[in-house]
Short mmCIF file of C-alpha atoms and ligand atoms in Angstrom, two decimals:
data_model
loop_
_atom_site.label_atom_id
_atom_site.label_comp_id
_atom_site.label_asym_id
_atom_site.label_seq_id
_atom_site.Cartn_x
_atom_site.Cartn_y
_atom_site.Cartn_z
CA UNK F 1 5.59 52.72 19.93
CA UNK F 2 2.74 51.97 17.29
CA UNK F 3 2.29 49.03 15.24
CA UNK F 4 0.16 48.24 12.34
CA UNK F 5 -0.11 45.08 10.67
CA UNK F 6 -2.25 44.34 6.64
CA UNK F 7 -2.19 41.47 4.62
CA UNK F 8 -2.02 41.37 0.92
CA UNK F 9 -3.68 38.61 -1.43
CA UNK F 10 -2.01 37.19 -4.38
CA UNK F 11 -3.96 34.80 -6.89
CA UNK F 12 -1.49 34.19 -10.27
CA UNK F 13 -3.13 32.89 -12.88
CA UNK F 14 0.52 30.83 -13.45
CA UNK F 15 2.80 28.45 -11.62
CA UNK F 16 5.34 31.04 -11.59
CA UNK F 17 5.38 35.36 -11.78
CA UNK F 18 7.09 38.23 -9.99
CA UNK F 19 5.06 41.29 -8.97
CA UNK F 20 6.44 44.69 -7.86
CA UNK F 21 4.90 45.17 -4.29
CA UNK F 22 6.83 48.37 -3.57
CA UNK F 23 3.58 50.89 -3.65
CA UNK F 24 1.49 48.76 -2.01
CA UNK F 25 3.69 48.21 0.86
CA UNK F 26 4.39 51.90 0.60
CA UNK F 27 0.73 52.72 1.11
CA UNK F 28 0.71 50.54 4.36
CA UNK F 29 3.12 52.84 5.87
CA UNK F 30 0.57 55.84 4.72
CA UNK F 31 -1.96 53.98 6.11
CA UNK F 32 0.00 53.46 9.96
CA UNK F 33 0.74 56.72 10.38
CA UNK F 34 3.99 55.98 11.17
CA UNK F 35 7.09 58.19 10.29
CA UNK F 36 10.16 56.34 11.33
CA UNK F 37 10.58 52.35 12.03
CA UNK F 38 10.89 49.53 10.05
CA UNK F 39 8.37 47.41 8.02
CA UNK F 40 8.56 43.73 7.89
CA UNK F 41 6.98 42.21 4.66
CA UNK F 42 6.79 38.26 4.35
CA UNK F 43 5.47 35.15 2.72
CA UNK F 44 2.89 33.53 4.52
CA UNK F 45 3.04 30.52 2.27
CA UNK F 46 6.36 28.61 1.40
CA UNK F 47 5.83 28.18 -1.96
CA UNK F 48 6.26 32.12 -2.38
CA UNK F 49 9.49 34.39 -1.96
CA UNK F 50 9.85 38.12 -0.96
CA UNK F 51 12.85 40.02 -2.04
CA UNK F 52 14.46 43.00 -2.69
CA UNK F 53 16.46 43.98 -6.38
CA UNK F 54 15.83 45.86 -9.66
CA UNK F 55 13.04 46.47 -11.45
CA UNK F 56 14.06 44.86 -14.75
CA UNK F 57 12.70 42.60 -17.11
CA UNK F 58 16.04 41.12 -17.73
CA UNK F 59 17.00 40.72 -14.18
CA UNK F 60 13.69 38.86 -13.79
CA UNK F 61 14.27 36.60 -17.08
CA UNK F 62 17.77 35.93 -15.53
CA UNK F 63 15.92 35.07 -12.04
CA UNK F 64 13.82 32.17 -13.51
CA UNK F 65 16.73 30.69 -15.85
CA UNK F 66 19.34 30.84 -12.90
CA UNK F 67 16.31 29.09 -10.33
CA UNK F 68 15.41 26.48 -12.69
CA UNK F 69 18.80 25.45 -13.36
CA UNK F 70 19.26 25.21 -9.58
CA UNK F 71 16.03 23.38 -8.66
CA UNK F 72 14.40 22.34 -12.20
CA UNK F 73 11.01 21.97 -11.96
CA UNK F 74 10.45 18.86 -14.04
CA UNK F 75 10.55 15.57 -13.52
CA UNK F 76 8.66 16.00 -10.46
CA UNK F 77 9.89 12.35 -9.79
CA UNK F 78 13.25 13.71 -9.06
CA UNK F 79 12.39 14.97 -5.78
CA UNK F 80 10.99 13.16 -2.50
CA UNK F 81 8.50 15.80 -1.57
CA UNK F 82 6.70 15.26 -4.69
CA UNK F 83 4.07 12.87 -3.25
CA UNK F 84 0.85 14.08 -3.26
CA UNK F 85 2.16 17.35 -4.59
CA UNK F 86 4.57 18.63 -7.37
CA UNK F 87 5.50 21.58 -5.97
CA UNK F 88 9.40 20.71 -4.56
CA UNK F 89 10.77 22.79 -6.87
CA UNK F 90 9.24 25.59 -5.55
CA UNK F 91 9.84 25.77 -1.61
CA UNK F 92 13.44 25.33 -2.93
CA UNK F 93 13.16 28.29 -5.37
CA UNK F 94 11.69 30.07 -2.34
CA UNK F 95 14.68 29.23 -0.01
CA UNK F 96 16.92 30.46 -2.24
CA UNK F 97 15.19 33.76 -2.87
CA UNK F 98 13.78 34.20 0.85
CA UNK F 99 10.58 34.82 3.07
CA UNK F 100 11.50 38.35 3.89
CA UNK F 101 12.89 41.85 3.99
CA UNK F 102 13.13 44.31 6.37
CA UNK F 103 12.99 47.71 5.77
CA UNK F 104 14.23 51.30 6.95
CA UNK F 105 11.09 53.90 7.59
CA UNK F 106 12.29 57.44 7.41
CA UNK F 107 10.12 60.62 7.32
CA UNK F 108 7.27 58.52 6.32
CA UNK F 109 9.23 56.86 3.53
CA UNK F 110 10.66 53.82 2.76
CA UNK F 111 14.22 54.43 3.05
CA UNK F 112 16.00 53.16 -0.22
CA UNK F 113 18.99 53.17 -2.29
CA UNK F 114 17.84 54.01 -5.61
CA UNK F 115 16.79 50.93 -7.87
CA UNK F 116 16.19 48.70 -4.48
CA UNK F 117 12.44 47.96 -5.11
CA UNK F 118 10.32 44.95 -3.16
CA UNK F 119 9.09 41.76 -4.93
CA UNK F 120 6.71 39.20 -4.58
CA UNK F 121 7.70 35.74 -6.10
CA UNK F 122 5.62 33.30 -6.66
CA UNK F 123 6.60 29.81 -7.20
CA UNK F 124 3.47 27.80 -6.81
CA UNK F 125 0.63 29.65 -8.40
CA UNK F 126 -2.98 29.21 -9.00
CA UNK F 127 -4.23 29.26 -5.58
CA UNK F 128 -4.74 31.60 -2.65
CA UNK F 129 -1.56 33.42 -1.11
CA UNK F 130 -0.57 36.13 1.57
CA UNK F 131 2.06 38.24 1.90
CA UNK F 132 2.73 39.91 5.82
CA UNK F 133 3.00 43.49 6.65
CA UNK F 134 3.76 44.81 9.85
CA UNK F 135 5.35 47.99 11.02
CA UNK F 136 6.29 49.12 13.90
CA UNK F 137 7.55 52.85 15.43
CA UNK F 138 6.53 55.96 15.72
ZN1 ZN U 201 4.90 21.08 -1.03
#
């Protein structure tokens, strides 16, 4: 079995964006070599969400109504965690939309239904972030 692991580096310019990470974690796979597996891709911060759906602007709209009805990030006095930071709303907004995905490597490919597409989330911009990728097979 052969692994291969990469990191990818996020900076937003924002507190809050999605980015379609689908190619890039495609290229990985190029990179491994490696023709069937699976490919984890993760946050490495908790202020930051990967995820699988559609790659629509309306889906995405919808994403950051729904979250900020569910964990609103204003007042920041409404939450305990907001101490020396403000970001509470945001390793909630994370939980909800999760760390990871896991994904089916076929022929070299990643193995999708037809609109899934990956997505990086961030919640907590303006600084440094990573995202995981590590594959493993053959
Ligand atoms: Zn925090």
């Amino acid at each position: 079995m052969k692994s291969y692991r990469k990191e990818l580096h996020f900076h937003f310019p924002v507190r809050r964006g999605l980015e379609n990470i689908t190619r890039k974690v495609q290229s990985a796979i190029d990179e491994s070599g490696i023709k069937e597996g699976l490919v984890l891709v993760n946050a490495m911060n908790i202020t930051a969400a990967v995820f699988i759906n559609d790659d629509e602007s309306g889906l995405h709209h919808d994403y950051e109504v729904w979250l900020e009805k569910l964990a609103p990030e204003k007042p920041y006095s409404q939450y305990a965690h907001n101490g020396f930071e403000d970001n509470a709303d945001a390793h909630l907004k994370r939980t909800v939309m999760g760390r990871e995905v896991v994904c089916a490597i076929t022929n070299g490919k990643l193995d999708f239904g037809t609109w899934e597409q990956i997505f990086y989330y961030e919640f907590d911009g303006k600084r440094d972030k990573r995202v995981l990728i590590k594959i493993i097979g053959e």
